[in-house]
């Protein structure tokens, strides 16, 4: 890995030089403050010390910066003001020099987590006297917004705020971007007063104001609501990676958002007066009570789309502004994944198949939070086990994907087809493989263990953080430790991480902070190729597109079983698992995939638990089978 160059020797900062040339300071005062700093061995910056010594005031510093902003380099200024250190600046300049097209320094600092965006904006606002507004929550006059041709908003880097004394106050993500200021000034034919807002809130504000649908302007009626609801659902289905539709009444509008790759993304806004008819229309579709508006409700619907049926689960939740509606798109798997396509590293997959799936009996647990891809894994296991000599039977809530040749049952409490009732009958069906949708209580856990004791193979899911957590939860459900250790053969923990957008991926150099966050040193990550998406239209400026699962596969051996029976602590059992079974942890599989440029360090930190120190990348690669 390339290291950034080392720091040069720079006696005075540029701001101090300016203050000297304006005779607001004397050389003697500056040297004095340097001596004090050396004596105190503090990392406090010189400007702070000069202020403490009352040689200079905040206002004099601000004014000097304002007068000379065009000649000051922002990076040096941030160092001098003590917001970042020299090393961070050099790291950022290094990243910047490798980016194409060249990115703004402020942006690089924020993206690399060297500087919080809020701190940067506050400093710019304070030092340069720019107004700071969180435009996401500001009222923006649509007429002023439309004074600028819409194509200029493609960069999502500014938004006009208001007209004031015949000048336009415009919020920029980077108020020092002279090109952007000139563009806006020309387009509006006005002098521009720059103000500051975060890029994220500018993007949100623009998406709210961009024209989305002609139905936006029309008055609501029932026909209209039918069309809007149809359009929303159809578009969500056609965008392959949407899992949920959120329809939320706010104080001034109805906001529609889609959960895409696990993250909510703004889709459209509608006038608030259309909310009641949208809600009624959806209630008709999912057979909920139309008259009921004060209680939470749920329902289901089959939505016909291009000759196939899409199953949607709907929930109405009463909020102060009306009913918030969430539609979950079930059977979202576009195809049944072959076990080889799941995304398990080669050696881990081999072990999972040989030592777990191919075993004649025992419990295989797939764990993880909601939306971690457990169902996809279960179905690809079923697919692997499905053949003419095997009887497979399921109890699912609900069936999400119909597979030819197996007996699937959808739980439906409304007609009293409960989970308990189904599980009581399931073993009488003479199955080889039993699939229990989810272990949710002691009863279902007992059914799983009992069935395994009598020679069945059980596949099921469980809500736990990691593989060891799965074992311990079974213990906490009062299932005998001996029974668990003799029936559970394998626990898979998993998560879905967002993949870097292929259209805007850039090589990424780890910062000292990244190493700290990972708990690793540069020599632990030899031959790693990290990347990051800079954001483009293709990925809606998120830098991510699609998702990839990461796995932690624990195949129990004698050592782990002993640890369990002796009721060792989770820390000890984890240590035994890692050392004696060569288990690759979730965090390590994450590092493995980030080092291959598939996902980012940020995603790892956002999604993966870190219970133990990761091994060297080289070692992880060896265990994964590279
Ligand atoms: Zn992109």
Short mmCIF file of C-alpha atoms in Angstrom, two decimals, residues 92-306:
data_model
loop_
_atom_site.label_atom_id
_atom_site.label_comp_id
_atom_site.label_asym_id
_atom_site.label_seq_id
_atom_site.Cartn_x
_atom_site.Cartn_y
_atom_site.Cartn_z
CA UNK A 92 -6.55 13.91 1.93
CA UNK A 93 -4.39 15.66 -0.67
CA UNK A 94 -3.00 12.28 -1.62
CA UNK A 95 -6.50 10.82 -2.09
CA UNK A 96 -7.52 13.94 -3.98
CA UNK A 97 -4.55 13.67 -6.34
CA UNK A 98 -5.62 10.13 -7.25
CA UNK A 99 -9.24 11.00 -7.95
CA UNK A 100 -10.48 11.55 -11.46
CA UNK A 101 -12.27 13.87 -12.03
CA UNK A 102 -10.53 15.82 -9.33
CA UNK A 103 -12.67 16.01 -6.21
CA UNK A 104 -12.97 18.92 -3.82
CA UNK A 105 -10.70 18.79 -0.82
CA UNK A 106 -13.54 19.40 1.64
CA UNK A 107 -15.46 16.52 0.11
CA UNK A 108 -12.45 14.19 0.38
CA UNK A 109 -11.92 15.14 4.02
CA UNK A 110 -15.55 14.47 4.87
CA UNK A 111 -15.80 11.23 2.87
CA UNK A 112 -12.61 9.89 4.40
CA UNK A 113 -14.00 10.66 7.83
CA UNK A 114 -11.04 12.92 8.59
CA UNK A 115 -13.41 15.76 9.33
CA UNK A 116 -17.10 15.82 10.20
CA UNK A 117 -19.16 17.62 7.60
CA UNK A 118 -20.96 19.58 10.28
CA UNK A 119 -17.68 20.86 11.71
CA UNK A 120 -16.44 21.85 8.28
CA UNK A 121 -19.67 23.70 7.48
CA UNK A 122 -19.75 25.39 10.87
CA UNK A 123 -16.19 26.60 10.45
CA UNK A 124 -16.76 27.91 6.96
CA UNK A 125 -19.92 29.57 8.11
CA UNK A 126 -18.26 31.15 11.13
CA UNK A 127 -14.94 32.12 9.57
CA UNK A 128 -16.28 33.34 6.27
CA UNK A 129 -19.54 34.72 7.49
CA UNK A 130 -21.66 32.47 5.29
CA UNK A 131 -25.16 31.76 6.42
CA UNK A 132 -25.67 28.14 7.41
CA UNK A 133 -29.06 26.58 6.65
CA UNK A 134 -30.24 23.03 6.82
CA UNK A 135 -32.17 23.25 3.54
CA UNK A 136 -33.74 19.86 4.03
CA UNK A 137 -36.07 21.52 6.50
CA UNK A 138 -36.18 25.01 5.02
CA UNK A 139 -39.12 26.43 3.10
CA UNK A 140 -37.94 27.01 -0.44
CA UNK A 141 -39.87 29.17 -2.84
CA UNK A 142 -40.66 27.04 -5.90
CA UNK A 143 -40.72 30.09 -8.17
CA UNK A 144 -37.16 30.93 -7.28
CA UNK A 145 -36.17 27.29 -7.63
CA UNK A 146 -37.51 27.29 -11.19
CA UNK A 147 -35.60 30.42 -12.17
CA UNK A 148 -32.67 28.13 -12.84
CA UNK A 149 -33.00 25.65 -15.73
CA UNK A 150 -33.52 22.22 -14.20
CA UNK A 151 -30.49 20.67 -15.91
CA UNK A 152 -28.24 22.77 -13.66
CA UNK A 153 -29.54 20.84 -10.67
CA UNK A 154 -28.08 17.60 -11.97
CA UNK A 155 -24.93 18.13 -9.94
CA UNK A 156 -27.09 18.38 -6.79
CA UNK A 157 -24.57 20.80 -5.37
CA UNK A 158 -26.63 23.95 -4.75
CA UNK A 159 -30.15 25.22 -4.22
CA UNK A 160 -31.44 28.84 -4.24
CA UNK A 161 -32.83 29.86 -0.88
CA UNK A 162 -34.42 33.29 -1.36
CA UNK A 163 -34.11 36.69 -3.07
CA UNK A 164 -32.85 39.43 -0.79
CA UNK A 165 -32.23 43.05 -1.90
CA UNK A 166 -32.18 41.93 -5.52
CA UNK A 167 -29.52 39.37 -4.81
CA UNK A 168 -29.95 35.61 -4.74
CA UNK A 169 -29.02 33.78 -1.55
CA UNK A 170 -27.96 30.33 -2.72
CA UNK A 171 -26.91 27.37 -0.59
CA UNK A 172 -23.85 25.52 -1.81
CA UNK A 173 -22.34 22.31 -0.52
CA UNK A 174 -19.05 24.00 -1.30
CA UNK A 175 -19.36 27.80 -1.07
CA UNK A 176 -15.80 28.21 -2.36
CA UNK A 177 -16.64 26.65 -5.72
CA UNK A 178 -16.32 29.73 -7.93
CA UNK A 179 -17.38 27.90 -11.08
CA UNK A 180 -20.68 26.85 -9.55
CA UNK A 181 -21.30 30.34 -8.19
CA UNK A 182 -20.68 31.84 -11.63
CA UNK A 183 -23.03 29.32 -13.27
CA UNK A 184 -25.84 30.11 -10.86
CA UNK A 185 -25.26 33.83 -11.12
CA UNK A 186 -25.48 33.68 -14.93
CA UNK A 187 -28.55 31.47 -14.90
CA UNK A 188 -30.41 33.76 -12.49
CA UNK A 189 -28.96 36.93 -13.93
CA UNK A 190 -28.31 38.15 -10.42
CA UNK A 191 -25.51 38.57 -7.94
CA UNK A 192 -25.21 35.49 -5.77
CA UNK A 193 -24.65 35.53 -2.01
CA UNK A 194 -23.30 32.08 -1.14
CA UNK A 195 -24.69 30.26 1.89
CA UNK A 196 -23.85 26.79 3.17
CA UNK A 197 -25.75 23.57 3.60
CA UNK A 198 -24.72 19.93 3.75
CA UNK A 199 -24.68 18.03 0.46
CA UNK A 200 -27.11 15.47 1.79
CA UNK A 201 -29.74 18.03 2.69
CA UNK A 202 -29.29 19.83 -0.63
CA UNK A 203 -29.92 16.54 -2.45
CA UNK A 204 -33.03 15.89 -0.35
CA UNK A 205 -34.37 19.39 -0.92
CA UNK A 206 -33.81 19.23 -4.69
CA UNK A 207 -35.46 15.84 -5.04
CA UNK A 208 -38.46 17.19 -3.20
CA UNK A 209 -38.81 20.08 -5.62
CA UNK A 210 -37.96 18.47 -8.93
CA UNK A 211 -41.09 17.77 -10.93
CA UNK A 212 -41.85 14.08 -10.58
CA UNK A 213 -45.24 13.26 -11.89
CA UNK A 214 -47.98 15.17 -13.62
CA UNK A 215 -50.41 13.75 -11.06
CA UNK A 216 -48.65 16.07 -8.64
CA UNK A 217 -50.68 19.02 -9.78
CA UNK A 218 -54.11 17.55 -10.31
CA UNK A 219 -56.80 17.42 -7.69
CA UNK A 220 -57.23 14.02 -6.14
CA UNK A 221 -60.11 11.76 -7.00
CA UNK A 222 -60.61 8.02 -6.87
CA UNK A 223 -59.50 7.30 -10.44
CA UNK A 224 -56.39 9.26 -9.77
CA UNK A 225 -55.60 7.36 -6.58
CA UNK A 226 -55.96 4.07 -8.46
CA UNK A 227 -53.44 5.21 -11.07
CA UNK A 228 -51.00 6.57 -8.51
CA UNK A 229 -51.06 3.44 -6.38
CA UNK A 230 -50.64 1.27 -9.47
CA UNK A 231 -47.72 3.37 -10.67
CA UNK A 232 -45.97 3.32 -7.30
CA UNK A 233 -46.22 -0.46 -6.94
CA UNK A 234 -45.34 -1.14 -10.58
CA UNK A 235 -42.24 1.05 -10.40
CA UNK A 236 -41.14 -0.55 -7.14
CA UNK A 237 -41.49 -4.00 -8.73
CA UNK A 238 -39.62 -2.96 -11.85
CA UNK A 239 -36.74 -1.46 -9.89
CA UNK A 240 -35.25 -4.83 -9.03
CA UNK A 241 -33.78 -3.99 -5.64
CA UNK A 242 -36.75 -2.44 -3.79
CA UNK A 243 -37.94 -4.44 -0.77
CA UNK A 244 -40.41 -2.01 0.85
CA UNK A 245 -42.54 0.98 -0.12
CA UNK A 246 -43.09 3.66 2.54
CA UNK A 247 -46.02 6.05 2.12
CA UNK A 248 -45.74 8.68 4.83
CA UNK A 249 -48.00 11.63 5.55
CA UNK A 250 -45.93 14.62 6.75
CA UNK A 251 -47.21 18.04 7.78
CA UNK A 252 -47.16 19.44 4.24
CA UNK A 253 -46.95 16.50 1.83
CA UNK A 254 -47.08 12.74 1.35
CA UNK A 255 -43.60 11.36 1.02
CA UNK A 256 -42.97 8.12 -0.84
CA UNK A 257 -39.71 6.32 -0.20
CA UNK A 258 -38.38 2.97 -1.37
CA UNK A 259 -36.09 0.75 0.63
CA UNK A 260 -33.38 0.02 -1.89
CA UNK A 261 -30.43 -2.18 -0.97
CA UNK A 262 -31.51 -1.89 2.64
CA UNK A 263 -31.53 1.92 2.75
CA UNK A 264 -34.50 4.28 2.32
CA UNK A 265 -34.33 6.43 -0.81
CA UNK A 266 -36.71 9.27 -1.64
CA UNK A 267 -38.92 8.42 -4.58
CA UNK A 268 -41.71 10.98 -4.96
CA UNK A 269 -43.81 13.52 -3.12
CA UNK A 270 -47.51 14.18 -3.46
CA UNK A 271 -49.78 16.91 -2.10
CA UNK A 272 -51.06 16.04 1.36
CA UNK A 273 -54.71 16.22 0.28
CA UNK A 274 -54.32 13.05 -1.77
CA UNK A 275 -53.32 10.93 1.22
CA UNK A 276 -56.82 9.86 2.23
CA UNK A 277 -57.65 8.49 -1.21
CA UNK A 278 -54.29 6.70 -1.50
CA UNK A 279 -54.91 5.08 1.86
CA UNK A 280 -58.47 4.03 0.95
CA UNK A 281 -57.34 2.58 -2.36
CA UNK A 282 -54.64 0.47 -0.71
CA UNK A 283 -57.12 -0.69 1.94
CA UNK A 284 -59.44 -1.92 -0.81
CA UNK A 285 -56.58 -3.80 -2.45
CA UNK A 286 -55.41 -5.52 0.74
CA UNK A 287 -58.88 -6.13 2.18
CA UNK A 288 -58.38 -3.94 5.24
CA UNK A 289 -61.21 -1.99 6.88
CA UNK A 290 -61.74 1.25 4.92
CA UNK A 291 -63.75 2.93 7.65
CA UNK A 292 -61.08 2.33 10.29
CA UNK A 293 -58.63 5.22 10.45
CA UNK A 294 -57.72 5.38 14.10
CA UNK A 295 -56.25 1.95 14.67
CA UNK A 296 -53.23 0.13 13.29
CA UNK A 297 -54.15 -2.48 10.70
CA UNK A 298 -52.52 -4.93 8.36
CA UNK A 299 -53.43 -6.78 5.21
CA UNK A 300 -52.13 -8.60 2.17
CA UNK A 301 -52.62 -8.27 -1.53
CA UNK A 302 -51.73 -10.01 -4.74
CA UNK A 303 -50.68 -7.48 -7.33
CA UNK A 304 -50.74 -8.66 -10.93
CA UNK A 305 -47.75 -7.46 -12.84
CA UNK A 306 -46.86 -8.63 -16.34
#
